[in-house]
Amino acid sequence: MSKHNPNEVQEMVAALKGTKAPRKKARLITRIPGARSVSVTGDFTGWSEEGTPMHNGSGDTWEAELVLAPGEYQYRLRVDGRWEDHAEARERRPNSFGSENCILRVS
């Protein structure tokens, strides 16, 4: 049996019941001086390099609002095409590349 992400299991159960798992808004905010483009990507985007674009608010502040089913998600930021940490993330988990993924919990 393959190992499933808890969020995938929740989505599969909801699909079998003919309902969708409730989705919640999750806002990510970061401050990255001098950045020209910032996106957030993770298991919720299939780790695509494009990810979800973050919008430049004021000055060096970047924001994205994600709509996700409740659960735990791993993610990283793409800043000007480079993988980077989200400095404000409260929780992290080691990844297979020798760095860490940030954890986003949606409840």
C-alpha positions as semicolon CSV with decimal commas, in nm:
position;residue;x (nm);y (nm);z (nm)
1;M;0,000;0,000;0,000
2;S;0,139;0,339;-0,092
3;K;0,177;0,610;0,168
4;H;-0,076;0,892;0,119
5;N;-0,058;1,248;0,241
6;P;-0,336;1,297;0,503
7;N;-0,477;1,577;0,286
8;E;-0,500;1,344;-0,014
9;V;-0,683;1,086;0,196
10;Q;-0,927;1,351;0,314
11;E;-0,987;1,458;-0,048
12;M;-1,039;1,094;-0,158
13;V;-1,291;1,027;0,119
14;A;-1,477;1,348;0,035
15;A;-1,482;1,251;-0,335
16;L;-1,624;0,906;-0,252
17;K;-1,895;1,066;-0,041
18;G;-1,974;1,308;-0,321
19;T;-1,871;1,609;-0,115
20;K;-1,569;1,832;-0,121
21;A;-1,351;1,884;0,183
22;P;-1,410;2,231;0,325
23;R;-1,146;2,478;0,219
24;K;-0,997;2,754;0,429
25;K;-0,800;3,066;0,348
26;A;-0,437;3,070;0,459
27;R;-0,234;3,388;0,417
28;L;0,144;3,382;0,389
29;I;0,337;3,704;0,441
30;T;0,711;3,751;0,417
31;R;0,960;4,035;0,397
32;I;1,229;3,992;0,132
33;P;1,435;4,304;0,058
34;G;1,525;4,357;-0,307
35;A;1,317;4,067;-0,447
36;R;1,172;4,110;-0,797
37;S;0,943;3,804;-0,790
38;V;0,833;3,569;-0,514
39;S;0,611;3,262;-0,528
40;V;0,517;2,991;-0,282
41;T;0,526;2,627;-0,387
42;G;0,487;2,299;-0,205
43;D;0,297;1,976;-0,189
44;F;-0,024;2,174;-0,260
45;T;0,114;2,277;-0,604
46;G;0,295;1,951;-0,683
47;W;0,619;2,142;-0,610
48;S;0,592;2,325;-0,941
49;E;0,864;2,584;-0,991
50;E;0,601;2,844;-1,085
51;G;0,402;2,786;-0,766
52;T;0,152;3,049;-0,655
53;P;0,272;3,405;-0,715
54;M;0,301;3,629;-0,412
55;H;0,204;3,993;-0,453
56;N;0,422;4,281;-0,346
57;G;0,234;4,479;-0,082
58;S;0,429;4,769;0,054
59;G;0,805;4,794;0,033
60;D;0,968;4,456;0,076
61;T;0,652;4,274;0,194
62;W;0,511;3,990;-0,018
63;E;0,173;3,819;0,037
64;A;-0,021;3,523;-0,098
65;E;-0,361;3,393;-0,001
66;L;-0,403;3,019;-0,046
67;V;-0,732;2,829;-0,031
68;L;-0,664;2,480;0,103
69;A;-0,840;2,193;0,275
70;P;-0,755;2,167;0,646
71;G;-0,431;1,981;0,703
72;E;-0,055;2,008;0,709
73;Y;0,141;2,124;0,405
74;Q;0,511;2,148;0,327
75;Y;0,632;2,443;0,121
76;R;0,922;2,666;0,022
77;L;0,954;3,002;-0,146
78;R;1,092;3,076;-0,493
79;V;1,263;3,416;-0,488
80;D;1,384;3,546;-0,823
81;G;1,396;3,184;-0,944
82;R;1,588;3,046;-0,642
83;W;1,458;2,813;-0,370
84;E;1,457;2,994;-0,034
85;D;1,325;2,956;0,317
86;H;1,030;3,147;0,454
87;A;1,210;3,323;0,740
88;E;0,887;3,375;0,934
89;A;0,782;3,007;0,926
90;R;0,728;2,871;1,277
91;E;0,784;2,505;1,190
92;R;1,020;2,322;0,953
93;R;1,099;1,966;0,849
94;P;1,421;1,833;0,688
95;N;1,392;1,746;0,317
96;S;1,594;1,517;0,091
97;F;1,793;1,809;-0,053
98;G;1,978;1,888;0,271
99;S;1,765;2,189;0,356
100;E;1,430;2,224;0,527
101;N;1,071;2,263;0,410
102;C;0,845;2,502;0,594
103;I;0,522;2,369;0,744
104;L;0,184;2,535;0,699
105;R;-0,103;2,410;0,913
106;V;-0,456;2,490;0,798
107;S;-0,736;2,429;1,046
